[in-house]
Amino acid sequence: MRVAMIGTGYVGLVSGTCFSDFGHHVTCIDKDVGKIERLNRGEIPIYEPGLDDLVRRNVEAGRLDFATDLTQAVKEAEVVFIAVGTPSRRGDGHADLSYVHAAAREIAQVAEGFTVVVTKSTVPVGTGTDLEHIIREAAPEADIAVVSNPEFLREGAAIEDFKRPDRVVIGTTDPRAREVMAALYRPLSLNAAPILFTERNTSELIKYASNAFLAMKITFINEMADLCEKVGGNVQEVARGIGLDGRIGSKFLHAGPGYGGSCFPKDTLALMRTAQEAGSPVRLIETVTTVNETRKAAMGRKVLEALDVPPRGATVAVLGLTFKPNTDDMRDSPAINIVQSLVDRGVTVRAYDPEGMHEARKVLPPSVIYTSGAYECAEGADCLVIVTEWDAFRALDLDRLKSVLKSPTVVDLRNIYPPVDLISRGFKYTGIGRGHPSSPGE
Ligand SMILES: NC(=O)c1ccc[n+]([C@@H]2O[C@H](COP(=O)([O-])OP(=O)(O)OC[C@H]3O[C@@H](n4cnc5c(N)ncnc54)[C@H](O)[C@@H]3O)[C@@H](O)[C@H]2O)c1
């Protein structure tokens, strides 16, 4: 099957490559000329484990190519995906659909024969209907069906998630489109992935409801962490104790500095706006977004409180900058708030991230000093803060760390170290939701 993928970012590049690995012929298209040039040179513009190999193999097999112009690929394609960005619109939090609308117009003008246009971008309920109007206006004769097929992959585990998804959601009531989508995803049936066909609005809503629910789960455990700190309790044990209940589940119950990333912050806001306008506000999610913003702001204060010296003139080493491990994505990372609030108080920030420093330079204050590794980062610092739980930070030589730090103070915002490991070596320790730093479960 011929597939065109419009937008070659985290979602477009991974899903396009995985479709080609299933045997389809895929052209990934992007307006960003630099990105396509790099891909054509065999370079991968994002960090995603395993993606470089998969791209290379499928390019070599002649099933995957890249272009800046969509005309040829869309003409030939039976399925055209829209996987462009849908960031928050400045000012009101709505999803900015200008890239999606522009892509739909361009597709309409060149599509030939029956073409299924699929929104893989996360788009508010009703967008599919709007796209039908846009396409009809741009090309009244075009034979196009608009389908919703939201993407649930997680950066850092994107290939595995795409190939072995918990489910595939396809929103369409058009029988021809359903047949095409079923054929496209047939290779996944070997992996026993449930394919859920729904009406289009429902499919669009499923994506927002999923992300909002996950954001709520994280925020719930973060509030439990705060409570543990006040009343005495260990949030990791609380999480385990509730997570073993099958109705709750153990995933997304890791207390931390607040959720960030390219999806949860913008998708919760967009859902709130949709719901408010529909006269059916999602008050739980309104609270979740407020609690999360407050939390991210509070994390800088937590670090400042841990310092034994005045902030002005102090040095803080920040380990981990990306919003989660195994990605270079800095979008809405809690590190941005933390670093900014430290710099605002006159702190010198040293930082290290295994993959995110290139992106971090674009969004962090220019005074941040980037270092080449965890120990180099800690060198001479009055405090070490772990912001992202990269594997590389999980087994640091604590004695070496202590010897390079100016003051042995650690703020572990991901609870990757048992407090006792640090306290027994003479570190001053602050974690998340550790009202009892040494409990029997450690
Ligand atoms: N990143 C994730 O983990 C993830 C997961 C699930 C869903 N999503 C959703 O998928 C969508 C894409 O997200 P992303 O993280 O891949 O975005 P991204 O910003 O990494 O990539 C989007 C790409 O689209 C390109 N683009 C924009 N308009 C174009 C046009 N008219 N023609 C060709 N290219 C165009 C941009 O140049 C950019 O390279 C968003 O709606 C997002 O919410 C993202």
mmCIF file of C-alpha atoms and ligand atoms in Angstrom, residues 5-14 29-33 35 46 48 67-68 70 82-87 96-104 106 120-123 150-156 158 207-208 211 261-264 266-267 323-324 327 329 331, ligand 1:
data_model
loop_
_atom_site.group_PDB
_atom_site.id
_atom_site.type_symbol
_atom_site.label_atom_id
_atom_site.label_comp_id
_atom_site.label_asym_id
_atom_site.label_seq_id
_atom_site.Cartn_x
_atom_site.Cartn_y
_atom_site.Cartn_z
ATOM 1 C CA MET A 5 3.005 10.975 5.884
ATOM 2 C CA ILE A 6 2.736 14.756 6.148
ATOM 3 C CA GLY A 7 4.903 15.967 9.032
ATOM 4 C CA THR A 8 8.119 14.146 9.876
ATOM 5 C CA GLY A 9 8.446 14.887 13.589
ATOM 6 C CA TYR A 10 8.419 12.448 16.510
ATOM 7 C CA VAL A 11 5.100 10.927 15.421
ATOM 8 C CA GLY A 12 5.355 11.167 11.628
ATOM 9 C CA LEU A 13 8.882 9.794 11.380
ATOM 10 C CA VAL A 14 8.290 6.906 13.776
ATOM 11 C CA ILE A 29 7.096 14.746 3.891
ATOM 12 C CA ASP A 30 8.118 17.830 5.813
ATOM 13 C CA LYS A 31 8.225 21.533 5.072
ATOM 14 C CA ASP A 32 11.416 21.774 7.086
ATOM 15 C CA VAL A 33 14.004 21.515 4.304
ATOM 16 C CA LYS A 35 15.122 18.031 8.326
ATOM 17 C CA ILE A 46 15.439 13.428 16.665
ATOM 18 C CA GLU A 48 14.524 7.962 19.543
ATOM 19 C CA ALA A 67 10.416 14.754 0.355
ATOM 20 C CA THR A 68 9.681 18.409 0.980
ATOM 21 C CA LEU A 70 3.848 16.360 -1.133
ATOM 22 C CA ILE A 82 -1.530 14.315 8.709
ATOM 23 C CA ALA A 83 1.036 14.190 11.525
ATOM 24 C CA VAL A 84 1.899 17.875 11.875
ATOM 25 C CA GLY A 85 2.108 19.740 15.173
ATOM 26 C CA THR A 86 -0.957 20.963 17.064
ATOM 27 C CA PRO A 87 0.624 23.222 19.688
ATOM 28 C CA ASP A 96 -3.607 25.531 17.005
ATOM 29 C CA LEU A 97 -4.984 23.767 13.940
ATOM 30 C CA SER A 98 -3.416 26.016 11.330
ATOM 31 C CA TYR A 99 -0.815 23.381 10.305
ATOM 32 C CA VAL A 100 -3.480 20.664 10.073
ATOM 33 C CA HIS A 101 -5.786 22.866 7.997
ATOM 34 C CA ALA A 102 -2.949 23.930 5.685
ATOM 35 C CA ALA A 103 -1.937 20.300 5.134
ATOM 36 C CA ALA A 104 -5.547 19.306 4.339
ATOM 37 C CA GLU A 106 -2.601 21.020 0.074
ATOM 38 C CA LYS A 120 -2.743 11.258 13.335
ATOM 39 C CA SER A 121 -2.090 14.640 14.902
ATOM 40 C CA THR A 122 -3.974 15.100 18.167
ATOM 41 C CA VAL A 123 -6.955 17.208 17.146
ATOM 42 C CA PRO A 150 -4.908 9.178 17.026
ATOM 43 C CA GLU A 151 -1.414 8.133 18.017
ATOM 44 C CA PHE A 152 -0.611 6.831 21.496
ATOM 45 C CA LEU A 153 3.120 6.163 21.180
ATOM 46 C CA ARG A 154 5.439 7.365 23.932
ATOM 47 C CA GLU A 155 8.681 9.091 23.040
ATOM 48 C CA GLY A 156 11.573 6.919 24.172
ATOM 49 C CA ALA A 158 7.960 4.848 20.318
ATOM 50 C CA LYS A 207 -7.087 10.630 22.535
ATOM 51 C CA TYR A 208 -7.769 13.656 24.759
ATOM 52 C CA ASN A 211 -3.969 11.955 27.975
ATOM 53 C CA GLY A 261 6.380 17.047 27.405
ATOM 54 C CA SER A 262 4.902 17.646 24.025
ATOM 55 C CA CYS A 263 1.443 16.256 24.811
ATOM 56 C CA PHE A 264 -0.027 16.376 28.322
ATOM 57 C CA LYS A 266 -1.188 21.174 25.615
ATOM 58 C CA ASP A 267 -3.762 18.389 25.371
ATOM 59 C CA PHE A 323 10.850 15.927 30.183
ATOM 60 C CA LYS A 324 11.549 12.216 30.478
ATOM 61 C CA THR A 327 14.202 11.473 24.300
ATOM 62 C CA ASP A 329 12.398 16.524 23.693
ATOM 63 C CA ARG A 331 8.915 20.758 25.291
HETATM 64 N N1 LIG B 1 5.375 13.577 20.348
HETATM 65 C C1 LIG B 1 4.595 12.631 20.856
HETATM 66 O O1 LIG B 1 4.994 11.845 21.709
HETATM 67 C C2 LIG B 1 3.169 12.481 20.374
HETATM 68 C C3 LIG B 1 2.445 11.343 20.737
HETATM 69 C C4 LIG B 1 1.130 11.204 20.280
HETATM 70 C C5 LIG B 1 0.562 12.201 19.504
HETATM 71 N N2 LIG B 1 1.280 13.323 19.191
HETATM 72 C C6 LIG B 1 0.661 14.340 18.341
HETATM 73 O O2 LIG B 1 1.178 14.191 17.019
HETATM 74 C C7 LIG B 1 1.277 15.468 16.375
HETATM 75 C C8 LIG B 1 2.713 15.688 15.913
HETATM 76 O O3 LIG B 1 3.543 15.724 17.057
HETATM 77 P P1 LIG B 1 5.135 15.684 16.958
HETATM 78 O O4 LIG B 1 5.665 15.620 18.343
HETATM 79 O O5 LIG B 1 5.518 14.640 15.974
HETATM 80 O O6 LIG B 1 5.401 17.136 16.319
HETATM 81 P P2 LIG B 1 6.776 17.738 15.735
HETATM 82 O O7 LIG B 1 6.721 19.180 16.029
HETATM 83 O O8 LIG B 1 7.925 16.913 16.201
HETATM 84 O O9 LIG B 1 6.648 17.492 14.155
HETATM 85 C C9 LIG B 1 5.724 18.116 13.336
HETATM 86 C C10 LIG B 1 6.364 18.293 11.971
HETATM 87 O O10 LIG B 1 5.367 18.718 11.035
HETATM 88 C C11 LIG B 1 6.000 19.563 10.087
HETATM 89 N N3 LIG B 1 4.975 20.322 9.358
HETATM 90 C C12 LIG B 1 4.141 21.269 9.808
HETATM 91 N N4 LIG B 1 3.300 21.662 8.834
HETATM 92 C C13 LIG B 1 3.597 20.943 7.733
HETATM 93 C C14 LIG B 1 3.068 20.870 6.405
HETATM 94 N N5 LIG B 1 2.034 21.624 6.005
HETATM 95 N N6 LIG B 1 3.638 20.011 5.537
HETATM 96 C C15 LIG B 1 4.673 19.234 5.927
HETATM 97 N N7 LIG B 1 5.208 19.253 7.161
HETATM 98 C C16 LIG B 1 4.673 20.082 8.058
HETATM 99 C C17 LIG B 1 6.955 20.384 10.927
HETATM 100 O O11 LIG B 1 7.981 20.963 10.160
HETATM 101 C C18 LIG B 1 7.481 19.340 11.926
HETATM 102 O O12 LIG B 1 8.663 18.729 11.452
HETATM 103 C C19 LIG B 1 0.784 16.477 17.394
HETATM 104 O O13 LIG B 1 -0.580 16.720 17.176
HETATM 105 C C20 LIG B 1 0.983 15.766 18.716
HETATM 106 O O14 LIG B 1 0.080 16.216 19.707
HETATM 107 C C21 LIG B 1 2.586 13.479 19.604
#
